[in-house]
Amino acid sequence: MFPQAVADKLTLIIQVIVMFSAKYALWVLTGPLAVTTVFFNIYILLVSLWNYRQKKQWSASETIIAALCVADVAHQLVCYFWMTMDEVDRECLVGQNLYTFLVLLIYSLKFTVMWDTSFLTFYYSIKLVTTPNHCYTQIQASILRHVTLAVFLIPLCGLGTCMPMLIVFHHDNDTTMNRDCGVLIPDTRSGQVYEVVYVLLTDILPGLLMVKCCISISVHLAVHLRHMKASTNGAHAPKLGSQLRVIQMALALVVVFIIFLVVDLYVQYKITVHHENIIVLAFFFTSAYTTATAMVLIYGKKTFWKVLIREFNACMDEYPCLSCLKVPEEKTQHGSTAKVKN
């Protein structure tokens, strides 16, 4: 009997050590992601402001992208701040209210990031795809006229969606293995129902909107390429110019979102059904998602990409030993190519 009790205690100690090591590793790995997320999103904002000063124009897509960048940076800073406090204050000596407020803010900012991304994809699908349905076209035009209002309403909806967590969720700091400060776990029927509703509003619905836009853009691309090939009798490969770059960016945003969605649904399933407190893993993958999204936006917006490559090559010129890392800059092509204002 005594050896069995000792063995159980040793097993528990080993599990605790493994759990703390995993949390520490995720905290360390999230650091570089936090730096890249903040860097790329701040870069996008600064270049957008610089372009506005030069051209005195601010398009609807730039409004959505700016809102997305602000949400990405805010989410990343709050998320990493909570992870750092949780790693340092393992006994949760700081008041639980502060931790709980940070967790709710992270969930709310995640809602904003997801819907801003889907809204951006929706915007590009409207600009690229024309529909003969007059009523649907009027709805799209109405949405585009109120882009600024929409990007302000999305964070408010996210905050309103997350506030019920304070009522239907409960703290789960009872065990040593699952101790995360301020974490709220759905351990009742009402909490589980709300968790399903939150996942539906935050992940599923924006995901469905993005997939719908992805399908529309793909069909538009296939039809457009077929018409262009028919008009030239297959004499040369059809060229879409900057329009193809926007299509690639929109489709890449959807692919990145779907990959993140699969992981996030798995994490939420483990939390809701198995009551496993792996919220740190969710924050890590969300950080990876915001980093990937910012990189896709930089590539998709040609002005962002050209400035980044030029500055990068200029930096490499300062160190001759790193000249092999220089990236070839794209030359401006003259000719009749299809363009879309992105």
mmCIF file of C-alpha atoms in Angstrom:
data_model
loop_
_atom_site.group_PDB
_atom_site.id
_atom_site.type_symbol
_atom_site.label_atom_id
_atom_site.label_comp_id
_atom_site.label_asym_id
_atom_site.label_seq_id
_atom_site.Cartn_x
_atom_site.Cartn_y
_atom_site.Cartn_z
ATOM 1 C CA MET A 1 0.000 0.000 0.000
ATOM 2 C CA PHE A 2 2.780 2.404 0.958
ATOM 3 C CA PRO A 3 4.787 1.935 -2.275
ATOM 4 C CA GLN A 4 1.612 2.532 -4.291
ATOM 5 C CA ALA A 5 1.001 5.849 -2.503
ATOM 6 C CA VAL A 6 4.603 6.877 -3.145
ATOM 7 C CA ALA A 7 4.254 5.910 -6.798
ATOM 8 C CA ASP A 8 1.081 7.959 -7.144
ATOM 9 C CA LYS A 9 2.780 10.998 -5.634
ATOM 10 C CA LEU A 10 5.782 10.598 -7.927
ATOM 11 C CA THR A 11 3.468 10.323 -10.928
ATOM 12 C CA LEU A 12 1.670 13.493 -9.878
ATOM 13 C CA ILE A 13 4.959 15.336 -9.421
ATOM 14 C CA ILE A 14 6.154 14.231 -12.859
ATOM 15 C CA GLN A 15 2.890 15.359 -14.445
ATOM 16 C CA VAL A 16 3.152 18.736 -12.747
ATOM 17 C CA ILE A 17 6.744 19.173 -13.950
ATOM 18 C CA VAL A 18 5.771 18.224 -17.514
ATOM 19 C CA MET A 19 2.800 20.594 -17.431
ATOM 20 C CA PHE A 20 4.872 23.511 -16.128
ATOM 21 C CA SER A 21 7.587 22.740 -18.716
ATOM 22 C CA ALA A 22 4.992 22.760 -21.515
ATOM 23 C CA LYS A 23 3.521 26.059 -20.305
ATOM 24 C CA TYR A 24 6.982 27.564 -20.039
ATOM 25 C CA ALA A 25 7.874 26.347 -23.540
ATOM 26 C CA LEU A 26 4.673 27.836 -24.970
ATOM 27 C CA TRP A 27 5.371 31.102 -23.188
ATOM 28 C CA VAL A 28 8.886 31.200 -24.653
ATOM 29 C CA LEU A 29 7.681 30.291 -28.153
ATOM 30 C CA THR A 30 4.952 32.926 -28.031
ATOM 31 C CA GLY A 31 7.586 35.622 -27.449
ATOM 32 C CA PRO A 32 8.994 35.648 -31.016
ATOM 33 C CA LEU A 33 5.463 35.414 -32.400
ATOM 34 C CA ALA A 34 4.458 38.418 -30.315
ATOM 35 C CA VAL A 35 7.419 40.420 -31.627
ATOM 36 C CA THR A 36 6.717 39.548 -35.274
ATOM 37 C CA THR A 37 2.987 40.189 -34.897
ATOM 38 C CA VAL A 38 3.542 43.639 -33.412
ATOM 39 C CA PHE A 39 6.289 44.473 -35.928
ATOM 40 C CA PHE A 40 4.366 43.488 -39.064
ATOM 41 C CA ASN A 41 1.096 45.087 -37.975
ATOM 42 C CA ILE A 42 2.745 48.330 -36.887
ATOM 43 C CA TYR A 43 4.599 48.310 -40.217
ATOM 44 C CA ILE A 44 1.290 47.997 -42.089
ATOM 45 C CA LEU A 45 -0.200 50.883 -40.107
ATOM 46 C CA LEU A 46 2.801 53.141 -40.663
ATOM 47 C CA VAL A 47 2.946 52.460 -44.406
ATOM 48 C CA SER A 48 -0.812 53.066 -44.669
ATOM 49 C CA LEU A 49 -0.462 56.415 -42.902
ATOM 50 C CA TRP A 50 2.508 57.314 -45.107
ATOM 51 C CA ASN A 51 0.498 56.480 -48.246
ATOM 52 C CA TYR A 52 -2.368 58.595 -46.939
ATOM 53 C CA ARG A 53 -0.070 61.582 -46.470
ATOM 54 C CA GLN A 54 1.211 61.137 -50.018
ATOM 55 C CA LYS A 55 -2.111 60.531 -51.808
ATOM 56 C CA LYS A 56 -4.637 62.079 -49.398
ATOM 57 C CA GLN A 57 -6.861 59.039 -49.989
ATOM 58 C CA TRP A 58 -8.094 56.392 -47.563
ATOM 59 C CA SER A 59 -9.995 53.465 -49.079
ATOM 60 C CA ALA A 60 -12.473 51.158 -47.362
ATOM 61 C CA SER A 61 -10.013 48.254 -47.481
ATOM 62 C CA GLU A 62 -7.396 50.345 -45.670
ATOM 63 C CA THR A 63 -9.949 51.121 -42.950
ATOM 64 C CA ILE A 64 -10.628 47.410 -42.423
ATOM 65 C CA ILE A 65 -6.925 46.533 -42.534
ATOM 66 C CA ALA A 66 -6.106 49.280 -40.024
ATOM 67 C CA ALA A 67 -8.807 48.001 -37.663
ATOM 68 C CA LEU A 68 -7.500 44.457 -38.056
ATOM 69 C CA CYS A 69 -3.923 45.544 -37.318
ATOM 70 C CA VAL A 70 -4.971 47.442 -34.192
ATOM 71 C CA ALA A 71 -6.943 44.410 -32.981
ATOM 72 C CA ASP A 72 -3.996 42.088 -33.706
ATOM 73 C CA VAL A 73 -1.546 44.261 -31.783
ATOM 74 C CA ALA A 74 -3.910 44.764 -28.838
ATOM 75 C CA HIS A 75 -4.718 41.054 -28.658
ATOM 76 C CA GLN A 76 -1.054 40.095 -28.808
ATOM 77 C CA LEU A 77 0.050 42.552 -26.131
ATOM 78 C CA VAL A 78 -2.743 41.655 -23.696
ATOM 79 C CA CYS A 79 -2.315 37.942 -24.390
ATOM 80 C CA TYR A 80 1.425 37.912 -23.782
ATOM 81 C CA PHE A 81 1.047 40.142 -20.728
ATOM 82 C CA TRP A 82 -1.389 37.612 -19.227
ATOM 83 C CA MET A 83 0.891 34.689 -20.125
ATOM 84 C CA THR A 84 3.844 36.455 -18.492
ATOM 85 C CA MET A 85 1.918 37.222 -15.320
ATOM 86 C CA ASP A 86 0.586 33.669 -15.217
ATOM 87 C CA GLU A 87 4.114 32.296 -15.583
ATOM 88 C CA VAL A 88 5.614 34.565 -12.928
ATOM 89 C CA ASP A 89 2.735 34.501 -10.450
ATOM 90 C CA ARG A 90 2.180 30.733 -10.320
ATOM 91 C CA GLU A 91 0.475 30.944 -6.947
ATOM 92 C CA CYS A 92 -1.989 33.549 -8.271
ATOM 93 C CA LEU A 93 -1.198 35.996 -5.494
ATOM 94 C CA VAL A 94 -2.483 38.926 -7.548
ATOM 95 C CA GLY A 95 -6.235 39.464 -7.364
ATOM 96 C CA GLN A 96 -8.290 37.177 -9.588
ATOM 97 C CA ASN A 97 -10.353 40.069 -10.915
ATOM 98 C CA LEU A 98 -7.404 41.463 -12.867
ATOM 99 C CA TYR A 99 -6.631 38.097 -14.449
ATOM 100 C CA THR A 100 -10.284 37.480 -15.283
ATOM 101 C CA PHE A 101 -10.597 40.920 -16.896
ATOM 102 C CA LEU A 102 -7.524 40.200 -19.051
ATOM 103 C CA VAL A 103 -8.918 36.819 -20.145
ATOM 104 C CA LEU A 104 -12.250 38.395 -21.088
ATOM 105 C CA LEU A 105 -10.429 41.115 -23.013
ATOM 106 C CA ILE A 106 -8.407 38.468 -24.877
ATOM 107 C CA TYR A 107 -11.570 36.589 -25.850
ATOM 108 C CA SER A 108 -13.205 39.847 -26.962
ATOM 109 C CA LEU A 109 -10.190 40.861 -29.064
ATOM 110 C CA LYS A 110 -10.129 37.405 -30.622
ATOM 111 C CA PHE A 111 -13.751 37.935 -31.689
ATOM 112 C CA THR A 112 -12.702 41.256 -33.250
ATOM 113 C CA VAL A 113 -9.746 39.717 -35.093
ATOM 114 C CA MET A 114 -11.855 36.909 -36.560
ATOM 115 C CA TRP A 115 -14.646 39.176 -37.783
ATOM 116 C CA ASP A 116 -12.285 41.856 -39.116
ATOM 117 C CA THR A 117 -10.529 39.176 -41.162
ATOM 118 C CA SER A 118 -13.784 37.805 -42.538
ATOM 119 C CA PHE A 119 -15.005 41.358 -43.215
ATOM 120 C CA LEU A 120 -11.847 42.049 -45.231
ATOM 121 C CA THR A 121 -12.359 38.879 -47.275
ATOM 122 C CA PHE A 122 -15.991 39.856 -47.792
ATOM 123 C CA TYR A 123 -14.891 43.285 -49.020
ATOM 124 C CA TYR A 124 -12.527 41.817 -51.604
ATOM 125 C CA SER A 125 -15.140 39.343 -52.797
ATOM 126 C CA ILE A 126 -17.500 42.287 -53.393
ATOM 127 C CA LYS A 127 -14.832 44.224 -55.316
ATOM 128 C CA LEU A 128 -13.836 41.230 -57.427
ATOM 129 C CA VAL A 129 -17.134 39.438 -58.036
ATOM 130 C CA THR A 130 -20.162 41.040 -59.656
ATOM 131 C CA THR A 131 -23.585 39.518 -59.148
ATOM 132 C CA PRO A 132 -26.725 40.022 -61.266
ATOM 133 C CA ASN A 133 -28.908 39.987 -58.118
ATOM 134 C CA HIS A 134 -29.944 43.635 -57.685
ATOM 135 C CA CYS A 135 -31.114 43.205 -54.079
ATOM 136 C CA TYR A 136 -27.869 41.501 -53.053
ATOM 137 C CA THR A 137 -25.872 44.221 -54.805
ATOM 138 C CA GLN A 138 -27.743 46.913 -52.868
ATOM 139 C CA ILE A 139 -26.972 45.156 -49.573
ATOM 140 C CA GLN A 140 -23.291 44.981 -50.481
ATOM 141 C CA ALA A 141 -23.213 48.656 -51.427
ATOM 142 C CA SER A 142 -24.897 49.570 -48.141
ATOM 143 C CA ILE A 143 -22.271 47.629 -46.185
ATOM 144 C CA LEU A 144 -19.430 49.337 -48.032
ATOM 145 C CA ARG A 145 -20.906 52.768 -47.288
ATOM 146 C CA HIS A 146 -20.758 52.028 -43.563
ATOM 147 C CA VAL A 147 -17.353 50.351 -43.293
ATOM 148 C CA THR A 148 -16.153 52.721 -40.566
ATOM 149 C CA LEU A 149 -19.260 52.089 -38.485
ATOM 150 C CA ALA A 150 -18.847 48.335 -38.932
ATOM 151 C CA VAL A 151 -15.237 48.265 -37.707
ATOM 152 C CA PHE A 152 -16.342 50.131 -34.570
ATOM 153 C CA LEU A 153 -19.348 47.889 -33.957
ATOM 154 C CA ILE A 154 -17.358 44.645 -34.228
ATOM 155 C CA PRO A 155 -15.292 45.256 -31.015
ATOM 156 C CA LEU A 156 -18.440 46.292 -29.152
ATOM 157 C CA CYS A 157 -20.191 43.103 -30.256
ATOM 158 C CA GLY A 158 -17.146 41.107 -29.143
ATOM 159 C CA LEU A 159 -17.200 42.694 -25.704
ATOM 160 C CA GLY A 160 -20.938 42.126 -25.383
ATOM 161 C CA THR A 161 -20.555 38.514 -26.452
ATOM 162 C CA CYS A 162 -17.899 37.808 -23.816
ATOM 163 C CA MET A 163 -19.497 39.506 -20.809
ATOM 164 C CA PRO A 164 -21.891 36.568 -20.031
ATOM 165 C CA MET A 165 -18.804 34.474 -19.240
ATOM 166 C CA LEU A 166 -18.695 36.138 -15.834
ATOM 167 C CA ILE A 167 -22.074 34.577 -15.039
ATOM 168 C CA VAL A 168 -22.086 31.144 -16.683
ATOM 169 C CA PHE A 169 -18.370 30.272 -16.308
ATOM 170 C CA HIS A 170 -16.508 29.406 -13.112
ATOM 171 C CA HIS A 171 -12.893 29.673 -11.995
ATOM 172 C CA ASP A 172 -10.826 26.517 -12.269
ATOM 173 C CA ASN A 173 -7.823 27.042 -9.994
ATOM 174 C CA ASP A 174 -8.474 24.146 -7.636
ATOM 175 C CA THR A 175 -5.823 21.754 -8.897
ATOM 176 C CA THR A 176 -2.105 22.354 -9.063
ATOM 177 C CA MET A 177 -1.784 20.919 -12.575
ATOM 178 C CA ASN A 178 -4.420 23.142 -14.162
ATOM 179 C CA ARG A 179 -3.673 26.328 -12.282
ATOM 180 C CA ASP A 180 -3.965 29.329 -14.574
ATOM 181 C CA CYS A 181 -4.859 32.614 -12.964
ATOM 182 C CA GLY A 182 -8.271 34.019 -13.805
ATOM 183 C CA VAL A 183 -9.270 31.259 -16.225
ATOM 184 C CA LEU A 184 -13.001 30.635 -16.553
ATOM 185 C CA ILE A 185 -14.182 27.103 -17.350
ATOM 186 C CA PRO A 186 -17.721 26.043 -18.429
ATOM 187 C CA ASP A 187 -18.454 23.328 -15.843
ATOM 188 C CA THR A 188 -22.269 23.638 -15.902
ATOM 189 C CA ARG A 189 -24.888 22.934 -18.560
ATOM 190 C CA SER A 190 -25.517 26.642 -19.130
ATOM 191 C CA GLY A 191 -21.770 27.243 -19.380
ATOM 192 C CA GLN A 192 -21.356 24.509 -21.985
ATOM 193 C CA VAL A 193 -24.272 25.869 -24.014
ATOM 194 C CA TYR A 194 -22.752 29.338 -23.918
ATOM 195 C CA GLU A 195 -19.359 27.935 -24.942
ATOM 196 C CA VAL A 196 -20.997 26.431 -28.027
ATOM 197 C CA VAL A 197 -22.661 29.782 -28.785
ATOM 198 C CA TYR A 198 -19.354 31.639 -28.351
ATOM 199 C CA VAL A 199 -17.512 29.241 -30.673
ATOM 200 C CA LEU A 200 -20.347 29.553 -33.183
ATOM 201 C CA LEU A 201 -20.210 33.357 -33.153
ATOM 202 C CA THR A 202 -16.436 33.715 -32.980
ATOM 203 C CA ASP A 203 -15.183 30.871 -35.183
ATOM 204 C CA ILE A 204 -17.894 29.131 -37.183
ATOM 205 C CA LEU A 205 -19.886 32.076 -38.588
ATOM 206 C CA PRO A 206 -16.887 34.171 -39.729
ATOM 207 C CA GLY A 207 -15.371 30.951 -41.080
ATOM 208 C CA LEU A 208 -18.490 30.205 -43.135
ATOM 209 C CA LEU A 209 -18.476 33.775 -44.459
ATOM 210 C CA MET A 210 -14.833 33.448 -45.488
ATOM 211 C CA VAL A 211 -15.403 30.083 -47.169
ATOM 212 C CA LYS A 212 -18.368 31.523 -49.076
ATOM 213 C CA CYS A 213 -16.213 34.444 -50.231
ATOM 214 C CA CYS A 214 -13.395 32.040 -51.130
ATOM 215 C CA ILE A 215 -15.731 29.996 -53.325
ATOM 216 C CA SER A 216 -17.082 33.135 -55.034
ATOM 217 C CA ILE A 217 -13.575 34.440 -55.735
ATOM 218 C CA SER A 218 -12.395 31.051 -57.031
ATOM 219 C CA VAL A 219 -15.365 30.732 -59.397
ATOM 220 C CA HIS A 220 -14.809 34.305 -60.572
ATOM 221 C CA LEU A 221 -11.134 33.564 -61.218
ATOM 222 C CA ALA A 222 -11.914 30.387 -63.191
ATOM 223 C CA VAL A 223 -14.540 32.133 -65.355
ATOM 224 C CA HIS A 224 -12.310 35.152 -65.924
ATOM 225 C CA LEU A 225 -9.331 33.030 -66.959
ATOM 226 C CA ARG A 226 -11.507 31.006 -69.341
ATOM 227 C CA HIS A 227 -12.830 34.157 -71.001
ATOM 228 C CA MET A 228 -9.362 35.660 -71.329
ATOM 229 C CA LYS A 229 -7.978 32.447 -72.804
ATOM 230 C CA ALA A 230 -10.864 32.278 -75.265
ATOM 231 C CA SER A 231 -10.343 35.897 -76.332
ATOM 232 C CA THR A 232 -6.672 35.271 -77.141
ATOM 233 C CA ASN A 233 -7.257 31.798 -78.655
ATOM 234 C CA GLY A 234 -4.701 30.415 -76.241
ATOM 235 C CA ALA A 235 -1.910 32.462 -77.868
ATOM 236 C CA HIS A 236 -0.400 33.315 -74.460
ATOM 237 C CA ALA A 237 -1.095 32.765 -70.818
ATOM 238 C CA PRO A 238 -3.763 35.134 -69.482
ATOM 239 C CA LYS A 239 -2.498 37.960 -67.287
ATOM 240 C CA LEU A 240 -4.454 39.412 -64.395
ATOM 241 C CA GLY A 241 -1.896 41.842 -63.036
ATOM 242 C CA SER A 242 -2.575 43.232 -59.577
ATOM 243 C CA GLN A 243 -5.994 41.523 -59.535
ATOM 244 C CA LEU A 244 -4.309 38.126 -59.236
ATOM 245 C CA ARG A 245 -2.293 39.349 -56.260
ATOM 246 C CA VAL A 246 -5.476 40.385 -54.457
ATOM 247 C CA ILE A 247 -7.065 37.013 -55.264
ATOM 248 C CA GLN A 248 -4.034 35.182 -53.885
ATOM 249 C CA MET A 249 -4.153 37.272 -50.716
ATOM 250 C CA ALA A 250 -7.877 36.658 -50.153
ATOM 251 C CA LEU A 251 -7.552 32.915 -50.708
ATOM 252 C CA ALA A 252 -4.459 32.741 -48.480
ATOM 253 C CA LEU A 253 -6.359 34.493 -45.673
ATOM 254 C CA VAL A 254 -9.061 31.833 -45.914
ATOM 255 C CA VAL A 255 -6.554 28.966 -45.885
ATOM 256 C CA VAL A 256 -4.743 30.360 -42.823
ATOM 257 C CA PHE A 257 -8.081 30.872 -41.073
ATOM 258 C CA ILE A 258 -9.254 27.309 -41.763
ATOM 259 C CA ILE A 259 -6.014 25.851 -40.382
ATOM 260 C CA PHE A 260 -6.380 27.954 -37.251
ATOM 261 C CA LEU A 261 -10.070 27.077 -36.986
ATOM 262 C CA VAL A 262 -9.343 23.332 -36.840
ATOM 263 C CA VAL A 263 -6.823 23.802 -34.036
ATOM 264 C CA ASP A 264 -9.007 26.241 -32.115
ATOM 265 C CA LEU A 265 -12.052 23.957 -32.282
ATOM 266 C CA TYR A 266 -9.944 21.105 -30.907
ATOM 267 C CA VAL A 267 -8.744 23.266 -28.011
ATOM 268 C CA GLN A 268 -12.264 24.448 -27.233
ATOM 269 C CA TYR A 269 -13.488 20.841 -27.344
ATOM 270 C CA LYS A 270 -10.850 19.754 -24.833
ATOM 271 C CA ILE A 271 -11.749 22.663 -22.536
ATOM 272 C CA THR A 272 -15.518 22.253 -22.762
ATOM 273 C CA VAL A 273 -15.960 18.465 -22.865
ATOM 274 C CA HIS A 274 -12.903 17.166 -21.022
ATOM 275 C CA HIS A 275 -12.443 20.218 -18.755
ATOM 276 C CA GLU A 276 -8.740 20.379 -19.602
ATOM 277 C CA ASN A 277 -7.262 23.775 -18.927
ATOM 278 C CA ILE A 278 -5.109 24.251 -22.043
ATOM 279 C CA ILE A 279 -5.935 27.888 -22.651
ATOM 280 C CA VAL A 280 -2.228 28.709 -23.041
ATOM 281 C CA LEU A 281 -2.153 26.493 -26.134
ATOM 282 C CA ALA A 282 -5.100 28.436 -27.579
ATOM 283 C CA PHE A 283 -3.273 31.730 -27.024
ATOM 284 C CA PHE A 284 -0.145 30.371 -28.696
ATOM 285 C CA PHE A 285 -1.969 29.321 -31.867
ATOM 286 C CA THR A 286 -3.886 32.604 -31.971
ATOM 287 C CA SER A 287 -0.546 34.431 -31.891
ATOM 288 C CA ALA A 288 0.683 32.286 -34.767
ATOM 289 C CA TYR A 289 -2.511 33.094 -36.682
ATOM 290 C CA THR A 290 -2.156 36.864 -36.245
ATOM 291 C CA THR A 291 1.475 36.672 -37.389
ATOM 292 C CA ALA A 292 0.571 34.685 -40.514
ATOM 293 C CA THR A 293 -2.329 37.028 -41.319
ATOM 294 C CA ALA A 294 -0.088 40.090 -41.156
ATOM 295 C CA MET A 295 2.462 38.463 -43.477
ATOM 296 C CA VAL A 296 -0.271 37.585 -45.987
ATOM 297 C CA LEU A 297 -1.562 41.181 -45.914
ATOM 298 C CA ILE A 298 1.923 42.551 -46.563
ATOM 299 C CA TYR A 299 2.372 40.283 -49.573
ATOM 300 C CA GLY A 300 -1.127 40.985 -50.897
ATOM 301 C CA LYS A 301 -0.809 44.760 -50.773
ATOM 302 C CA LYS A 302 1.828 45.520 -53.379
ATOM 303 C CA THR A 303 2.775 48.851 -51.801
ATOM 304 C CA PHE A 304 3.495 47.146 -48.466
ATOM 305 C CA TRP A 305 5.542 44.432 -50.142
ATOM 306 C CA LYS A 306 7.640 46.784 -52.289
ATOM 307 C CA VAL A 307 8.522 49.047 -49.360
ATOM 308 C CA LEU A 308 9.411 46.079 -47.145
ATOM 309 C CA ILE A 309 11.647 44.494 -49.789
ATOM 310 C CA ARG A 310 13.345 47.813 -50.526
ATOM 311 C CA GLU A 311 14.075 48.491 -46.855
ATOM 312 C CA PHE A 312 15.226 44.908 -46.308
ATOM 313 C CA ASN A 313 17.650 45.058 -49.234
ATOM 314 C CA ALA A 314 18.916 48.426 -48.026
ATOM 315 C CA CYS A 315 19.619 46.876 -44.647
ATOM 316 C CA MET A 316 21.463 43.982 -46.297
ATOM 317 C CA ASP A 317 23.600 46.448 -48.278
ATOM 318 C CA GLU A 318 25.002 47.731 -44.993
ATOM 319 C CA TYR A 319 26.514 44.288 -44.334
ATOM 320 C CA PRO A 320 28.327 42.896 -47.411
ATOM 321 C CA CYS A 321 28.526 39.439 -45.837
ATOM 322 C CA LEU A 322 24.705 39.267 -45.911
ATOM 323 C CA SER A 323 24.283 40.433 -49.515
ATOM 324 C CA CYS A 324 23.353 36.886 -50.539
ATOM 325 C CA LEU A 325 20.116 37.278 -48.543
ATOM 326 C CA LYS A 326 18.861 40.145 -50.705
ATOM 327 C CA VAL A 327 15.455 39.596 -52.292
ATOM 328 C CA PRO A 328 14.974 40.474 -55.986
ATOM 329 C CA GLU A 329 12.733 43.489 -56.386
ATOM 330 C CA GLU A 330 9.836 43.320 -58.830
ATOM 331 C CA LYS A 331 10.073 45.640 -61.796
ATOM 332 C CA THR A 332 7.025 47.599 -62.843
ATOM 333 C CA GLN A 333 5.437 45.973 -65.865
ATOM 334 C CA HIS A 334 3.881 48.218 -68.482
ATOM 335 C CA GLY A 335 0.937 46.949 -70.385
ATOM 336 C CA SER A 336 -2.762 46.344 -70.222
ATOM 337 C CA THR A 337 -3.292 44.297 -67.098
ATOM 338 C CA ALA A 338 -6.410 43.976 -65.032
ATOM 339 C CA LYS A 339 -6.208 45.985 -61.831
ATOM 340 C CA VAL A 340 -8.275 46.206 -58.699
ATOM 341 C CA LYS A 341 -7.933 48.863 -56.037
ATOM 342 C CA ASN A 342 -6.979 46.981 -52.875
#
